[in-house]
GROMACS .gro file of C-alpha atoms in nm:
model
  439
    1MET     CA    1   0.095  -0.312   0.240
    2SER     CA    2  -0.211  -0.377   0.024
    3LYS     CA    3  -0.307  -0.146  -0.262
    4LYS     CA    4  -0.606  -0.004  -0.074
    5THR     CA    5  -0.398   0.062   0.237
    6ASN     CA    6  -0.129   0.222   0.021
    7VAL     CA    7  -0.380   0.468  -0.133
    8PHE     CA    8  -0.528   0.551   0.210
    9VAL     CA    9  -0.191   0.617   0.377
   10ASN     CA   10  -0.069   0.803   0.070
   11PHE     CA   11  -0.366   1.040   0.102
   12TRP     CA   12  -0.241   1.153   0.443
   13GLU     CA   13   0.126   1.160   0.347
   14LYS     CA   14   0.059   1.400   0.062
   15ARG     CA   15  -0.169   1.608   0.285
   16PHE     CA   16   0.112   1.646   0.539
   17THR     CA   17   0.362   1.695   0.252
   18ARG     CA   18   0.611   1.443   0.385
   19PRO     CA   19   0.940   1.464   0.186
   20THR     CA   20   1.019   1.096   0.260
   21VAL     CA   21   0.724   0.865   0.209
   22LEU     CA   22   0.639   0.513   0.322
   23THR     CA   23   0.385   0.460   0.047
   24LYS     CA   24   0.441   0.391  -0.321
   25PRO     CA   25   0.296   0.573  -0.626
   26TRP     CA   26  -0.042   0.435  -0.728
   27LYS     CA   27  -0.079   0.635  -1.052
   28VAL     CA   28   0.171   0.530  -1.319
   29PHE     CA   29   0.238   0.666  -1.668
   30VAL     CA   30   0.414   0.414  -1.893
   31GLU     CA   31   0.574   0.538  -2.213
   32VAL     CA   32   0.550   0.218  -2.417
   33SER     CA   33   0.633   0.410  -2.735
   34LEU     CA   34   0.796   0.739  -2.818
   35SER     CA   35   0.768   0.664  -3.191
   36CYS     CA   36   0.465   0.769  -3.392
   37ASN     CA   37   0.328   0.697  -3.737
   38LEU     CA   38   0.172   1.045  -3.770
   39ARG     CA   39   0.308   1.400  -3.792
   40CYS     CA   40   0.029   1.600  -3.628
   41ILE     CA   41   0.070   1.977  -3.641
   42THR     CA   42  -0.011   1.996  -3.268
   43CYS     CA   43   0.282   1.769  -3.176
   44THR     CA   44   0.661   1.800  -3.168
   45HIS     CA   45   0.678   1.501  -3.404
   46SER     CA   46   0.584   1.742  -3.684
   47LYS     CA   47   0.906   1.937  -3.631
   48VAL     CA   48   1.159   1.683  -3.504
   49ILE     CA   49   1.178   1.316  -3.594
   50TYR     CA   50   1.258   1.106  -3.288
   51GLY     CA   51   1.133   0.790  -3.127
   52GLY     CA   52   1.193   0.475  -2.932
   53ILE     CA   53   1.007   0.163  -2.822
   54MET     CA   54   1.007   0.033  -2.464
   55LYS     CA   55   1.201  -0.293  -2.457
   56ASP     CA   56   1.101  -0.592  -2.248
   57ASN     CA   57   1.392  -0.551  -2.003
   58ILE     CA   58   1.273  -0.197  -1.917
   59PHE     CA   59   0.922  -0.331  -1.861
   60GLU     CA   60   1.061  -0.603  -1.632
   61ARG     CA   61   1.252  -0.344  -1.428
   62SER     CA   62   0.928  -0.144  -1.398
   63LYS     CA   63   0.727  -0.426  -1.239
   64PRO     CA   64   0.796  -0.311  -0.878
   65VAL     CA   65   0.629   0.018  -0.978
   66PHE     CA   66   0.322  -0.168  -1.107
   67SER     CA   67   0.274  -0.374  -0.790
   68TYR     CA   68   0.105  -0.083  -0.606
   69ALA     CA   69  -0.058   0.080  -0.908
   70ARG     CA   70  -0.434   0.143  -0.915
   71ILE     CA   71  -0.431   0.352  -1.234
   72ILE     CA   72  -0.197   0.303  -1.531
   73HIS     CA   73  -0.194   0.535  -1.830
   74GLU     CA   74  -0.021   0.376  -2.129
   75VAL     CA   75   0.090   0.699  -2.289
   76GLY     CA   76   0.387   0.881  -2.433
   77PHE     CA   77   0.452   1.112  -2.723
   78GLY     CA   78   0.395   0.824  -2.959
   79GLU     CA   79   0.155   0.554  -3.075
   80PRO     CA   80   0.142   0.258  -2.830
   81PHE     CA   81   0.038   0.002  -3.094
   82LEU     CA   82   0.375   0.048  -3.267
   83ASN     CA   83   0.512  -0.156  -2.977
   84LYS     CA   84   0.484  -0.516  -3.101
   85THR     CA   85   0.459  -0.657  -2.746
   86PHE     CA   86   0.207  -0.396  -2.631
   87LEU     CA   87  -0.087  -0.636  -2.605
   88ALA     CA   88   0.125  -0.881  -2.404
   89LYS     CA   89   0.213  -0.598  -2.165
   90LEU     CA   90  -0.156  -0.514  -2.129
   91GLU     CA   91  -0.233  -0.878  -2.057
   92TYR     CA   92   0.023  -0.884  -1.774
   93LEU     CA   93  -0.111  -0.563  -1.620
   94LYS     CA   94  -0.475  -0.674  -1.638
   95LYS     CA   95  -0.395  -0.967  -1.407
   96SER     CA   96  -0.383  -0.716  -1.120
   97ASP     CA   97  -0.651  -0.484  -0.987
   98ILE     CA   98  -0.550  -0.192  -1.210
   99PHE     CA   99  -0.752   0.063  -1.408
  100ILE     CA  100  -0.576   0.085  -1.745
  101ASP     CA  101  -0.623   0.369  -1.990
  102ILE     CA  102  -0.452   0.387  -2.328
  103ILE     CA  103  -0.428   0.683  -2.564
  104THR     CA  104  -0.411   0.609  -2.937
  105ASN     CA  105  -0.458   0.782  -3.271
  106GLY     CA  106  -0.675   0.486  -3.379
  107THR     CA  107  -0.495   0.419  -3.706
  108LEU     CA  108  -0.353   0.076  -3.613
  109ILE     CA  109  -0.651  -0.087  -3.440
  110THR     CA  110  -0.737  -0.386  -3.657
  111LYS     CA  111  -1.027  -0.624  -3.600
  112GLN     CA  112  -0.792  -0.870  -3.427
  113ILE     CA  113  -0.657  -0.601  -3.193
  114ALA     CA  114  -1.010  -0.479  -3.117
  115GLU     CA  115  -1.118  -0.834  -3.025
  116ARG     CA  116  -0.816  -0.867  -2.796
  117LEU     CA  117  -0.891  -0.537  -2.619
  118VAL     CA  118  -1.247  -0.649  -2.548
  119ALA     CA  119  -1.131  -0.994  -2.434
  120LEU     CA  120  -0.880  -0.836  -2.197
  121GLN     CA  121  -1.158  -0.613  -2.059
  122LEU     CA  122  -0.938  -0.307  -2.100
  123ASP     CA  123  -1.090  -0.028  -1.892
  124GLN     CA  124  -1.060   0.272  -2.124
  125VAL     CA  125  -0.944   0.374  -2.471
  126THR     CA  126  -0.894   0.742  -2.551
  127PHE     CA  127  -0.877   0.834  -2.920
  128SER     CA  128  -0.718   1.158  -3.039
  129ILE     CA  129  -0.947   1.319  -3.297
  130ASP     CA  130  -0.922   1.686  -3.391
  131GLY     CA  131  -1.175   1.738  -3.666
  132GLY     CA  132  -1.524   1.657  -3.784
  133THR     CA  133  -1.448   1.648  -4.157
  134LYS     CA  134  -1.194   1.465  -4.372
  135GLN     CA  135  -1.030   1.790  -4.484
  136THR     CA  136  -0.976   1.935  -4.137
  137PHE     CA  137  -0.888   1.609  -3.965
  138GLU     CA  138  -0.625   1.506  -4.222
  139ALA     CA  139  -0.475   1.856  -4.234
  140ILE     CA  140  -0.416   1.844  -3.856
  141ARG     CA  141  -0.335   1.475  -3.807
  142VAL     CA  142  -0.098   1.439  -4.100
  143GLY     CA  143  -0.066   1.078  -4.214
  144ALA     CA  144  -0.405   0.957  -4.086
  145ARG     CA  145  -0.718   0.893  -4.289
  146PHE     CA  146  -1.044   1.011  -4.140
  147SER     CA  147  -1.257   0.729  -4.281
  148GLU     CA  148  -1.016   0.458  -4.162
  149VAL     CA  149  -0.998   0.592  -3.806
  150LEU     CA  150  -1.378   0.609  -3.784
  151GLU     CA  151  -1.403   0.257  -3.924
  152ASN     CA  152  -1.156   0.125  -3.665
  153ILE     CA  153  -1.349   0.287  -3.381
  154GLY     CA  154  -1.673   0.150  -3.519
  155THR     CA  155  -1.523  -0.201  -3.538
  156LEU     CA  156  -1.429  -0.188  -3.170
  157HIS     CA  157  -1.781  -0.069  -3.085
  158GLU     CA  158  -1.942  -0.352  -3.287
  159ILE     CA  159  -1.727  -0.615  -3.114
  160LYS     CA  160  -1.828  -0.474  -2.775
  161ILE     CA  161  -2.195  -0.510  -2.874
  162ARG     CA  162  -2.139  -0.863  -3.007
  163GLU     CA  163  -1.965  -0.971  -2.686
  164ARG     CA  164  -2.215  -0.779  -2.469
  165SER     CA  165  -1.928  -0.598  -2.303
  166ASN     CA  166  -1.921  -0.250  -2.150
  167LYS     CA  167  -1.542  -0.239  -2.176
  168PRO     CA  168  -1.335  -0.069  -2.294
  169PHE     CA  169  -1.500   0.266  -2.223
  170MET     CA  170  -1.449   0.471  -2.541
  171ARG     CA  171  -1.373   0.842  -2.529
  172VAL     CA  172  -1.207   1.113  -2.740
  173ASN     CA  173  -0.960   1.395  -2.678
  174PHE     CA  174  -1.032   1.695  -2.901
  175VAL     CA  175  -0.769   1.972  -2.924
  176ALA     CA  176  -0.969   2.287  -2.996
  177MET     CA  177  -0.826   2.537  -3.246
  178ARG     CA  178  -0.948   2.817  -3.465
  179ARG     CA  179  -0.958   2.586  -3.767
  180ASN     CA  180  -1.167   2.309  -3.607
  181ILE     CA  181  -1.380   2.447  -3.323
  182HIS     CA  182  -1.675   2.506  -3.558
  183GLU     CA  183  -1.680   2.133  -3.643
  184LEU     CA  184  -1.721   2.016  -3.284
  185PRO     CA  185  -2.105   1.982  -3.288
  186GLU     CA  186  -2.102   1.770  -3.605
  187MET     CA  187  -1.808   1.566  -3.477
  188ILE     CA  188  -2.009   1.477  -3.167
  189ARG     CA  189  -2.294   1.347  -3.385
  190ILE     CA  190  -2.054   1.134  -3.592
  191LEU     CA  191  -1.870   0.987  -3.293
  192ALA     CA  192  -2.188   0.914  -3.096
  193LYS     CA  193  -2.301   0.678  -3.373
  194ILE     CA  194  -1.986   0.464  -3.342
  195GLY     CA  195  -1.984   0.423  -2.966
  196ILE     CA  196  -1.796   0.721  -2.823
  197LYS     CA  197  -1.939   0.804  -2.480
  198GLU     CA  198  -1.724   1.099  -2.373
  199ILE     CA  199  -1.541   1.385  -2.545
  200SER     CA  200  -1.286   1.601  -2.365
  201VAL     CA  201  -1.219   1.941  -2.523
  202GLN     CA  202  -0.874   2.085  -2.458
  203ASN     CA  203  -0.706   2.407  -2.556
  204LEU     CA  204  -0.404   2.398  -2.784
  205SER     CA  205  -0.057   2.403  -2.626
  206PRO     CA  206   0.141   2.506  -2.936
  207GLN     CA  207   0.485   2.364  -3.009
  208ASP     CA  208   0.611   2.666  -3.205
  209SER     CA  209   0.532   3.031  -3.271
  210GLU     CA  210   0.337   2.950  -3.590
  211ALA     CA  211   0.091   2.733  -3.398
  212VAL     CA  212   0.020   3.019  -3.157
  213LYS     CA  213  -0.210   3.169  -3.422
  214GLU     CA  214  -0.435   2.863  -3.389
  215CYS     CA  215  -0.501   2.925  -3.018
  216LEU     CA  216  -0.860   3.014  -2.931
  217TYR     CA  217  -0.720   3.294  -2.722
  218TYR     CA  218  -0.686   3.485  -3.050
  219TYR     CA  219  -1.039   3.395  -3.157
  220ASP     CA  220  -1.360   3.578  -3.077
  221LYS     CA  221  -1.466   3.482  -2.724
  222ASP     CA  222  -1.839   3.511  -2.800
  223THR     CA  223  -1.807   3.282  -3.101
  224VAL     CA  224  -1.619   3.019  -2.899
  225THR     CA  225  -1.873   3.036  -2.617
  226GLN     CA  226  -2.163   3.002  -2.863
  227LEU     CA  227  -2.003   2.699  -3.032
  228LEU     CA  228  -1.937   2.529  -2.699
  229GLU     CA  229  -2.296   2.587  -2.589
  230GLU     CA  230  -2.423   2.440  -2.915
  231SER     CA  231  -2.189   2.144  -2.868
  232ARG     CA  232  -2.329   2.081  -2.518
  233LYS     CA  233  -2.682   2.071  -2.655
  234VAL     CA  234  -2.581   1.826  -2.928
  235ALA     CA  235  -2.395   1.613  -2.674
  236ASN     CA  236  -2.704   1.592  -2.453
  237GLN     CA  237  -2.917   1.489  -2.751
  238CYS     CA  238  -2.663   1.219  -2.846
  239ARG     CA  239  -2.614   1.100  -2.486
  240VAL     CA  240  -2.243   1.190  -2.496
  241ASN     CA  241  -2.062   1.330  -2.194
  242LEU     CA  242  -1.890   1.653  -2.303
  243ILE     CA  243  -1.611   1.787  -2.083
  244ALA     CA  244  -1.533   2.143  -2.187
  245PRO     CA  245  -1.456   2.473  -2.014
  246PRO     CA  246  -1.703   2.762  -2.050
  247TYR     CA  247  -1.451   2.930  -2.282
  248PHE     CA  248  -1.075   2.972  -2.313
  249PRO     CA  249  -0.984   3.287  -2.120
  250LYS     CA  250  -0.613   3.222  -2.079
  251LEU     CA  251  -0.329   3.194  -2.328
  252ASP     CA  252  -0.188   2.848  -2.264
  253VAL     CA  253   0.141   2.915  -2.440
  254PRO     CA  254   0.497   2.887  -2.305
  255PRO     CA  255   0.647   3.239  -2.285
  256ALA     CA  256   0.932   3.146  -2.521
  257LEU     CA  257   0.680   3.083  -2.801
  258GLN     CA  258   0.495   3.412  -2.769
  259ASN     CA  259   0.558   3.663  -3.044
  260LEU     CA  260   0.583   4.029  -2.949
  261ASN     CA  261   0.426   4.148  -3.275
  262GLU     CA  262   0.125   3.921  -3.212
  263LEU     CA  263   0.084   4.073  -2.867
  264ILE     CA  264   0.104   4.430  -2.997
  265GLU     CA  265  -0.163   4.356  -3.257
  266LYS     CA  266  -0.406   4.230  -2.994
  267LYS     CA  267  -0.694   4.462  -2.903
  268GLN     CA  268  -0.703   4.377  -2.532
  269GLU     CA  269  -0.581   4.683  -2.345
  270HIS     CA  270  -0.381   4.487  -2.089
  271ILE     CA  271  -0.163   4.334  -2.359
  272LYS     CA  272  -0.135   4.650  -2.565
  273CYS     CA  273  -0.010   4.864  -2.279
  274GLY     CA  274   0.238   4.595  -2.174
  275ALA     CA  275   0.378   4.556  -2.524
  276ILE     CA  276   0.401   4.932  -2.578
  277ALA     CA  277   0.585   4.972  -2.249
  278LEU     CA  278   0.827   4.699  -2.348
  279LYS     CA  279   0.877   4.846  -2.694
  280SER     CA  280   0.969   5.182  -2.542
  281LEU     CA  281   1.217   5.008  -2.312
  282PHE     CA  282   1.363   4.829  -2.612
  283ASP     CA  283   1.400   5.155  -2.808
  284GLU     CA  284   1.562   5.338  -2.518
  285ASN     CA  285   1.816   5.070  -2.439
  286ASN     CA  286   1.897   4.985  -2.803
  287ASP     CA  287   1.978   4.633  -2.688
  288SER     CA  288   1.887   4.318  -2.878
  289LYS     CA  289   1.670   4.152  -2.617
  290SER     CA  290   1.509   3.818  -2.687
  291ILE     CA  291   1.132   3.775  -2.693
  292GLN     CA  292   1.162   3.576  -2.371
  293ASP     CA  293   1.332   3.872  -2.196
  294LEU     CA  294   1.061   4.110  -2.314
  295ILE     CA  295   0.775   3.886  -2.209
  296THR     CA  296   0.937   3.825  -1.870
  297LEU     CA  297   0.918   4.199  -1.802
  298ILE     CA  298   0.537   4.176  -1.829
  299THR     CA  299   0.491   3.859  -1.628
  300ARG     CA  300   0.757   3.712  -1.404
  301THR     CA  301   0.817   3.340  -1.419
  302ASP     CA  302   0.730   3.300  -1.051
  303GLY     CA  303   0.373   3.408  -1.122
  304SER     CA  304   0.391   3.756  -0.966
  305THR     CA  305   0.310   4.059  -1.178
  306ASP     CA  306   0.372   4.432  -1.174
  307GLY     CA  307   0.121   4.698  -1.255
  308LYS     CA  308  -0.250   4.719  -1.309
  309GLN     CA  309  -0.493   4.431  -1.317
  310THR     CA  310  -0.779   4.447  -1.564
  311ASP     CA  311  -1.136   4.321  -1.536
  312ASN     CA  312  -1.056   3.972  -1.661
  313GLY     CA  313  -0.766   3.919  -1.421
  314GLU     CA  314  -0.483   3.990  -1.666
  315THR     CA  315  -0.206   4.235  -1.591
  316CYS     CA  316  -0.092   4.560  -1.748
  317ALA     CA  317   0.275   4.655  -1.725
  318SER     CA  318   0.217   5.026  -1.685
  319GLY     CA  319   0.010   5.238  -1.450
  320GLU     CA  320  -0.109   5.188  -1.095
  321ALA     CA  321  -0.375   4.950  -0.971
  322ASP     CA  322  -0.730   5.076  -0.970
  323LYS     CA  323  -0.828   5.173  -0.619
  324ASN     CA  324  -1.148   4.970  -0.646
  325LYS     CA  325  -0.968   4.652  -0.756
  326SER     CA  326  -0.736   4.425  -0.565
  327VAL     CA  327  -0.417   4.280  -0.707
  328ASP     CA  328  -0.396   3.906  -0.646
  329SER     CA  329  -0.106   3.681  -0.735
  330THR     CA  330  -0.174   3.403  -0.983
  331LYS     CA  331  -0.354   3.117  -0.812
  332VAL     CA  332  -0.243   2.765  -0.892
  333LYS     CA  333  -0.361   2.421  -0.786
  334ILE     CA  334  -0.180   2.234  -0.513
  335CYS     CA  335   0.030   1.965  -0.677
  336TYR     CA  336   0.018   1.613  -0.529
  337GLU     CA  337   0.199   1.439  -0.815
  338PRO     CA  338   0.537   1.391  -0.637
  339TRP     CA  339   0.361   1.177  -0.374
  340GLN     CA  340   0.129   0.967  -0.589
  341THR     CA  341   0.258   0.957  -0.948
  342ILE     CA  342   0.549   0.818  -1.146
  343TYR     CA  343   0.628   0.842  -1.517
  344VAL     CA  344   0.849   0.572  -1.674
  345THR     CA  345   0.995   0.656  -2.014
  346TYR     CA  346   1.059   0.405  -2.290
  347ASP     CA  347   1.430   0.391  -2.199
  348GLY     CA  348   1.384   0.352  -1.823
  349HIS     CA  349   1.408   0.709  -1.697
  350VAL     CA  350   1.179   0.801  -1.407
  351ARG     CA  351   1.001   1.135  -1.391
  352PRO     CA  352   0.760   1.269  -1.126
  353CYS     CA  353   0.478   1.338  -1.374
  354CYS     CA  354   0.388   1.379  -1.740
  355ALA     CA  355   0.468   1.752  -1.735
  356MET     CA  356   0.825   1.714  -1.603
  357GLY     CA  357   1.096   1.649  -1.859
  358GLU     CA  358   1.380   1.605  -1.610
  359SER     CA  359   1.490   1.254  -1.515
  360PHE     CA  360   1.510   1.161  -1.147
  361GLY     CA  361   1.699   0.838  -1.216
  362ASN     CA  362   1.703   0.537  -1.445
  363LEU     CA  363   1.569   0.192  -1.359
  364LEU     CA  364   1.865   0.034  -1.537
  365ASP     CA  365   2.103   0.201  -1.290
  366ASN     CA  366   1.899   0.219  -0.967
  367SER     CA  367   1.613   0.033  -0.807
  368PHE     CA  368   1.272   0.199  -0.796
  369GLU     CA  369   1.291   0.233  -0.415
  370GLU     CA  370   1.624   0.421  -0.440
  371ILE     CA  371   1.479   0.666  -0.690
  372TRP     CA  372   1.143   0.714  -0.517
  373ASN     CA  373   1.292   0.851  -0.193
  374SER     CA  374   1.611   0.998  -0.338
  375LYS     CA  375   1.735   1.342  -0.232
  376LYS     CA  376   1.607   1.484  -0.559
  377PHE     CA  377   1.255   1.354  -0.499
  378GLN     CA  378   1.264   1.481  -0.140
  379LEU     CA  379   1.368   1.828  -0.261
  380LEU     CA  380   1.078   1.827  -0.510
  381ARG     CA  381   0.823   1.733  -0.240
  382ARG     CA  382   0.953   2.001  -0.003
  383THR     CA  383   0.940   2.283  -0.256
  384VAL     CA  384   0.679   2.200  -0.523
  385ASN     CA  385   0.399   2.388  -0.345
  386SER     CA  386   0.618   2.667  -0.207
  387LYS     CA  387   0.641   3.018  -0.348
  388ASN     CA  388   0.973   2.928  -0.511
  389PRO     CA  389   0.984   2.564  -0.632
  390ALA     CA  390   1.332   2.420  -0.674
  391PHE     CA  391   1.258   2.300  -1.027
  392THR     CA  392   1.193   2.546  -1.309
  393GLU     CA  393   0.928   2.329  -1.472
  394CYS     CA  394   0.720   2.343  -1.153
  395ARG     CA  395   0.733   2.723  -1.154
  396ASN     CA  396   0.597   2.738  -1.508
  397CYS     CA  397   0.378   2.426  -1.505
  398TYR     CA  398   0.097   2.475  -1.757
  399LEU     CA  399  -0.109   2.194  -1.601
  400ARG     CA  400  -0.143   2.385  -1.274
  401ASN     CA  401  -0.248   2.706  -1.442
  402LYS     CA  402  -0.471   2.600  -1.730
  403ASP     CA  403  -0.776   2.471  -1.542
  404VAL     CA  404  -1.081   2.695  -1.529
  405PRO     CA  405  -1.254   2.678  -1.190
  406LEU     CA  406  -1.615   2.566  -1.230
  407PRO     CA  407  -1.897   2.722  -1.028
  408PHE     CA  408  -2.080   2.477  -0.803
  409ARG     CA  409  -2.400   2.488  -1.010
  410THR     CA  410  -2.204   2.416  -1.330
  411ALA     CA  411  -2.021   2.124  -1.169
  412LEU     CA  412  -2.350   1.983  -1.035
  413SER     CA  413  -2.508   2.018  -1.379
  414MET     CA  414  -2.216   1.829  -1.537
  415LEU     CA  415  -2.250   1.553  -1.278
  416ILE     CA  416  -2.624   1.514  -1.346
  417ARG     CA  417  -2.564   1.504  -1.724
  418SER     CA  418  -2.296   1.240  -1.668
  419PHE     CA  419  -2.544   1.023  -1.476
  420VAL     CA  420  -2.789   1.055  -1.765
  421ASN     CA  421  -2.534   0.995  -2.042
  422LEU     CA  422  -2.301   0.739  -1.884
  423GLY     CA  423  -2.518   0.571  -1.623
  424PHE     CA  424  -2.477   0.535  -1.248
  425VAL     CA  425  -2.190   0.284  -1.243
  426ASN     CA  426  -1.963   0.467  -1.489
  427THR     CA  427  -2.027   0.807  -1.335
  428THR     CA  428  -1.971   0.687  -0.979
  429ARG     CA  429  -1.651   0.509  -1.073
  430ARG     CA  430  -1.511   0.808  -1.259
  431THR     CA  431  -1.611   1.051  -0.981
  432ILE     CA  432  -1.434   0.841  -0.717
  433LYS     CA  433  -1.126   0.818  -0.942
  434TYR     CA  434  -1.122   1.197  -0.979
  435LEU     CA  435  -1.163   1.259  -0.604
  436ILE     CA  436  -0.879   1.021  -0.519
  437GLU     CA  437  -0.647   1.190  -0.770
  438TYR     CA  438  -0.716   1.556  -0.703
  439VAL     CA  439  -0.868   1.602  -0.356
   0.00000   0.00000   0.00000
């Protein structure tokens, strides 16, 4: 079966939610490195030191996975350029018809590496940059130097110009927080000068209770909206494609990290009444309940809620629903990952996606075909889009809940701006890639 036929048949298999599939995954995440040279405050590496580099034998065992791949993301919770054979792996993958995207902190890209990336015609490089000034950037991305990262990006851009190459497409991931959101407009100006064509703004998913305070959920909504609007204007002036939600209306924090005192202090009525109700329960029972138990009483892990729904769609734990308002269960996106995606860790474990931590098998013990249609994978495909998924991580998946639906006019406006900023070829290619992945 050719790659194009595989994608076409896979489209219908995932639509009919077949538990056993004939097709192979065409979107592959490869964890070439779990080690990192930074200790960013937004990452678990700042709290726990761990790591690992994908060895050549694991890469060899992964080759059957690559044979049907159309998109490969060289990712992981680490820095890929710490893997000494990383460029050789890229060279092997570029021999096939594969769109390859790598995510890097930009600290290790030397002139020689930049020249190799251009020569290989790597499709896309995504840099992680979370500040527009030296002080903010280095306080967040501990261990990196702002000037050096900008210089490395600029070197790659200059080599692209010298070689008259459009590849790799250069973009940035920006994790928005209270401490850095005001620097976004200036950061866009700086990055536009050194060849960045697209900036994706993402909300913080904190790794501990301290980081919760940095979430924009606890910031003034009007201020955030104003800064994002200003950033869009700057991006249009600089011919940079800015991907950002209108604002951040939802707390993208795992329940276990939420602090009850923080919730009580909030001014939103829906949180106050829920916390007060829980506090009264706590006082009456005189039991030492964990924060997780208390939060679960407000919002169940299956997405259903009890009580009154407020204007912005949140839920209050006490009172009855307003007669003029309807109570809707939390809406989530349909997940197609178990049919089209595979994640290979540095030590050979296979996961269904980047959000699932559970292993479905190891390539050192089983062949890819045995893992792909195993009973565990079949169970996942049968239940992932049901009201009660078999796997806990699917019930609480932050990726399925964090997206903000865009109105048609907003989406059309973004598409037009993309044509202006990125050109017809880049925009068309990226639009087709998005439709294949998510439609």
